[in-house]
Short mmCIF file of C-alpha atoms in Angstrom, two decimals:
data_model
loop_
_atom_site.label_atom_id
_atom_site.label_comp_id
_atom_site.label_asym_id
_atom_site.label_seq_id
_atom_site.Cartn_x
_atom_site.Cartn_y
_atom_site.Cartn_z
CA ASN A 1 117.95 87.98 74.34
CA ALA A 2 117.29 91.50 75.39
CA GLY A 3 113.62 92.10 74.87
CA VAL A 4 112.35 95.55 75.37
CA THR A 5 115.32 97.90 76.25
CA GLN A 6 114.45 101.46 77.73
CA THR A 7 117.04 104.31 78.08
CA PRO A 8 117.78 106.30 80.26
CA LYS A 9 116.61 104.58 83.41
CA PHE A 10 116.38 108.12 85.42
CA ARG A 11 116.33 111.40 84.43
CA ILE A 12 115.63 114.98 85.90
CA LEU A 13 114.23 117.69 83.70
CA LYS A 14 113.51 121.30 84.60
CA ILE A 15 110.15 122.83 83.65
CA GLY A 16 109.83 123.55 79.82
CA GLN A 17 113.01 121.19 78.98
CA SER A 18 112.31 118.40 76.27
CA MET A 19 113.82 115.01 76.03
CA THR A 20 113.22 111.64 74.25
CA LEU A 21 112.77 108.52 76.11
CA GLN A 22 114.24 105.65 73.90
CA CYS A 23 112.69 102.18 73.42
CA ALA A 24 113.77 99.20 71.46
CA GLN A 25 112.74 95.67 70.95
CA ASP A 26 114.36 92.79 69.46
CA MET A 27 111.32 90.23 69.19
CA ASN A 28 109.93 91.60 65.83
CA HIS A 29 106.69 92.43 67.37
CA ASN A 30 104.64 94.66 65.37
CA TYR A 31 102.85 96.22 68.43
CA MET A 32 104.48 98.71 70.78
CA TYR A 33 102.99 100.53 73.49
CA TRP A 34 104.05 103.51 76.00
CA TYR A 35 102.48 103.64 79.32
CA ARG A 36 102.85 105.98 82.40
CA GLN A 37 102.66 104.34 85.90
CA ASP A 38 101.82 106.83 88.73
CA PRO A 39 101.42 105.55 92.59
CA GLY A 40 98.05 103.78 93.02
CA MET A 41 96.68 104.72 89.28
CA GLY A 42 97.96 101.46 87.48
CA LEU A 43 99.46 101.71 84.09
CA LYS A 44 97.83 104.66 81.70
CA LEU A 45 98.27 104.09 77.86
CA ILE A 46 99.93 107.11 76.19
CA TYR A 47 100.61 106.11 72.74
CA TYR A 48 100.63 102.90 70.64
CA SER A 49 101.71 101.71 67.32
CA VAL A 50 100.64 98.79 65.16
CA GLY A 51 103.55 98.72 63.19
CA ALA A 52 106.26 100.98 61.38
CA GLY A 53 104.49 104.45 60.32
CA ILE A 54 101.46 103.99 62.00
CA THR A 55 100.85 105.39 65.50
CA ASP A 56 97.60 106.38 67.51
CA LYS A 57 96.67 108.15 70.96
CA GLY A 58 95.88 106.19 74.03
CA GLU A 59 94.22 107.33 76.99
CA VAL A 60 96.54 110.17 78.10
CA PRO A 61 98.45 111.62 75.01
CA ASN A 62 98.73 115.16 75.64
CA GLY A 63 102.00 116.61 76.11
CA TYR A 64 103.65 113.76 74.20
CA ASN A 65 104.35 112.71 70.85
CA VAL A 66 105.67 109.49 69.03
CA SER A 67 107.32 108.06 65.76
CA ARG A 68 107.74 104.83 64.72
CA SER A 69 110.23 104.54 61.73
CA THR A 70 111.31 101.06 62.11
CA THR A 71 109.56 97.86 63.71
CA GLU A 72 112.56 97.60 66.54
CA ASP A 73 112.21 101.39 67.80
CA PHE A 74 109.51 103.55 69.15
CA PRO A 75 110.37 106.68 71.01
CA LEU A 76 108.55 108.91 73.30
CA ARG A 77 109.01 112.70 73.12
CA LEU A 78 107.92 115.33 75.64
CA GLU A 79 108.31 118.66 74.29
CA LEU A 80 107.69 121.20 77.08
CA ALA A 81 108.10 119.07 80.25
CA ALA A 82 105.72 119.84 82.97
CA PRO A 83 105.57 118.45 86.67
CA SER A 84 102.36 116.59 85.81
CA GLN A 85 104.72 114.59 83.58
CA THR A 86 106.65 113.33 86.42
CA SER A 87 105.91 109.38 86.32
CA VAL A 88 107.59 106.19 85.53
CA TYR A 89 107.31 105.56 81.89
CA PHE A 90 107.21 101.94 80.64
CA CYS A 91 107.41 100.62 76.96
CA ALA A 92 105.80 97.47 75.93
CA SER A 93 105.54 95.33 72.88
CA SER A 94 103.27 92.65 71.80
CA LYS A 95 103.19 89.97 68.91
CA ILE A 96 99.47 90.89 68.29
CA ARG A 97 97.14 93.63 69.75
CA GLY A 98 95.69 93.39 73.29
CA ALA A 99 93.68 90.29 73.85
CA PHE A 100 95.47 86.90 74.25
CA SER A 101 98.70 88.49 73.58
CA PRO A 102 101.14 89.07 76.44
CA LEU A 103 102.90 92.38 76.93
CA HIS A 104 106.61 92.41 77.08
CA PHE A 105 107.58 95.42 79.22
CA GLY A 106 110.97 97.09 79.53
CA ASN A 107 112.40 97.99 82.89
CA GLY A 108 111.26 101.63 82.76
CA THR A 109 112.41 105.28 82.69
CA ARG A 110 111.92 107.25 86.08
CA LEU A 111 111.24 110.99 85.05
CA THR A 112 111.32 113.81 87.67
CA VAL A 113 110.12 117.44 86.14
CA THR A 114 110.97 120.18 88.63
CA GLY B 1 85.31 102.79 78.46
CA GLU B 2 86.35 99.96 80.62
CA ASN B 3 87.13 100.58 84.30
CA VAL B 4 88.97 98.37 86.33
CA GLU B 5 89.14 98.59 90.10
CA GLN B 6 91.47 96.48 92.11
CA HIS B 7 91.67 95.61 95.71
CA PRO B 8 93.32 95.81 98.16
CA SER B 9 96.17 98.32 97.54
CA THR B 10 98.37 96.76 99.92
CA LEU B 11 98.36 93.37 101.42
CA SER B 12 100.74 91.83 104.34
CA VAL B 13 100.79 88.24 104.97
CA GLN B 14 102.91 85.66 106.74
CA GLU B 15 105.02 83.37 104.63
CA GLY B 16 103.11 79.99 103.95
CA ASP B 17 99.85 81.84 104.26
CA SER B 18 97.45 82.21 101.05
CA ALA B 19 96.81 86.02 99.53
CA VAL B 20 94.00 86.89 97.27
CA ILE B 21 93.84 90.02 95.50
CA LYS B 22 90.25 91.14 93.68
CA CYS B 23 89.66 93.03 90.75
CA THR B 24 86.06 94.33 89.24
CA TYR B 25 85.58 95.38 85.75
CA SER B 26 82.76 97.47 83.93
CA ASP B 27 82.47 96.31 80.61
CA SER B 28 80.68 93.29 80.12
CA ALA B 29 82.25 92.68 76.64
CA SER B 30 85.64 91.99 78.27
CA ASN B 31 86.78 88.74 77.42
CA TYR B 32 90.72 88.42 78.43
CA PHE B 33 91.77 88.81 82.06
CA PRO B 34 95.90 88.98 82.46
CA TRP B 35 97.68 89.26 85.71
CA TYR B 36 101.10 91.04 85.99
CA LYS B 37 103.68 90.96 88.55
CA GLN B 38 106.08 93.94 88.82
CA GLU B 39 109.51 93.37 91.07
CA LEU B 40 111.25 96.61 92.32
CA GLY B 41 112.93 98.20 89.40
CA LYS B 42 111.62 96.14 87.07
CA GLY B 43 108.65 96.37 84.59
CA PRO B 44 105.62 94.30 84.96
CA GLN B 45 105.86 90.46 83.87
CA LEU B 46 102.85 88.34 82.80
CA ILE B 47 102.28 85.57 85.36
CA ILE B 48 98.73 84.16 84.43
CA ASP B 49 95.67 85.04 82.32
CA ILE B 50 92.23 83.88 81.86
CA ARG B 51 89.67 84.16 78.89
CA SER B 52 86.25 84.72 79.41
CA ASN B 53 85.16 81.21 78.35
CA VAL B 54 86.95 79.66 81.47
CA GLY B 55 86.09 80.00 85.04
CA GLU B 56 89.31 79.01 86.86
CA LYS B 57 92.90 78.57 85.98
CA LYS B 58 95.73 77.38 87.92
CA ASP B 59 99.59 77.31 87.62
CA GLN B 60 101.45 75.80 90.49
CA ARG B 61 100.93 78.11 93.58
CA ILE B 62 98.89 80.59 91.43
CA ALA B 63 95.33 80.51 90.40
CA VAL B 64 92.96 82.95 88.84
CA THR B 65 89.03 82.80 89.18
CA LEU B 66 86.52 84.54 86.99
CA ASN B 67 82.82 85.49 87.73
CA LYS B 68 81.16 86.82 84.61
CA THR B 69 78.07 87.25 85.90
CA ALA B 70 79.47 89.55 88.71
CA LYS B 71 82.10 90.95 86.64
CA HIS B 72 84.84 90.44 88.81
CA PHE B 73 87.96 87.99 88.90
CA SER B 74 90.72 87.27 91.54
CA LEU B 75 94.24 86.31 91.83
CA HIS B 76 94.97 83.37 94.64
CA ILE B 77 98.48 82.66 95.76
CA THR B 78 98.83 79.61 97.92
CA GLU B 79 102.03 78.99 100.27
CA THR B 80 103.21 82.49 99.80
CA GLN B 81 107.02 82.84 99.96
CA PRO B 82 109.34 86.05 100.19
CA GLU B 83 110.12 85.99 96.48
CA ASP B 84 106.19 86.55 96.05
CA SER B 85 106.60 90.29 97.57
CA ALA B 86 106.13 92.61 94.59
CA VAL B 87 103.15 94.78 93.03
CA TYR B 88 100.49 92.88 91.05
CA PHE B 89 98.26 94.46 88.36
CA CYS B 90 95.02 92.93 87.09
CA ALA B 91 94.02 94.08 83.63
CA ALA B 92 90.83 93.67 81.34
CA SER B 93 90.64 93.63 77.61
CA SER B 94 87.52 94.33 75.28
CA HIS B 95 86.84 94.62 71.79
CA ASN B 96 84.81 97.75 72.70
CA ALA B 97 88.26 99.34 73.53
CA GLY B 98 90.11 98.04 70.53
CA ASN B 99 91.40 95.05 72.33
CA MET B 100 93.51 97.41 74.37
CA LEU B 101 94.35 96.45 78.26
CA THR B 102 92.78 98.65 81.02
CA PHE B 103 94.81 98.08 84.08
CA GLY B 104 93.72 98.18 87.66
CA GLY B 105 95.54 100.41 90.60
CA GLY B 106 97.82 97.64 91.61
CA THR B 107 98.39 95.69 94.83
CA ARG B 108 101.66 95.76 96.82
CA LEU B 109 102.04 92.41 98.48
CA MET B 110 104.63 91.93 101.30
CA VAL B 111 105.23 88.35 102.41
CA LYS B 112 106.85 88.51 105.98
CA PRO B 113 109.47 85.71 106.66
#
């Protein structure tokens, strides 16, 4: 039972480079989320999806894009990496939206932009 | 929107002592308050949650209390053990925010053997 799987675990990017953070879940959850975690700042929602083909912006979407072509996969795209995007990124999924439904998190991707 | 503040940011206790982490929230319509534990190198994991129609909930050595009037809730860990060392996050959910969770800034708990 893998749960939520994120790849890669670590990545170093140069300013202006692009990359895609991969996220897959095997729990047949409709809802999926991308958060970033900065020291002392908790978790900030970047984008979320309520099902295949449907995505929406969270609190901090600038500089990111997402797609949801299948229930299982929810990749996060960084087009022009900036130092401000240095962070730890977590993907999560849930059975229903937010309230009363636990979030299941992956183990994160630590991204450094230099 | 919702704002969740969490204190303290770091907490060090002796093994066997109790630990208390406190959170305040701003949106009086918030109705769900989960707590997550994040171990080193892992993603956060739900450890306990409480709904707004309940004042206290216990699960073995952990408990959460909620004061809706004052808009604050707390995590209590009794008889702490070294394996309780982790970062703990509180969160709040409000239908005003589409039932999305707003997280506190986290508390790093260190239990000294």
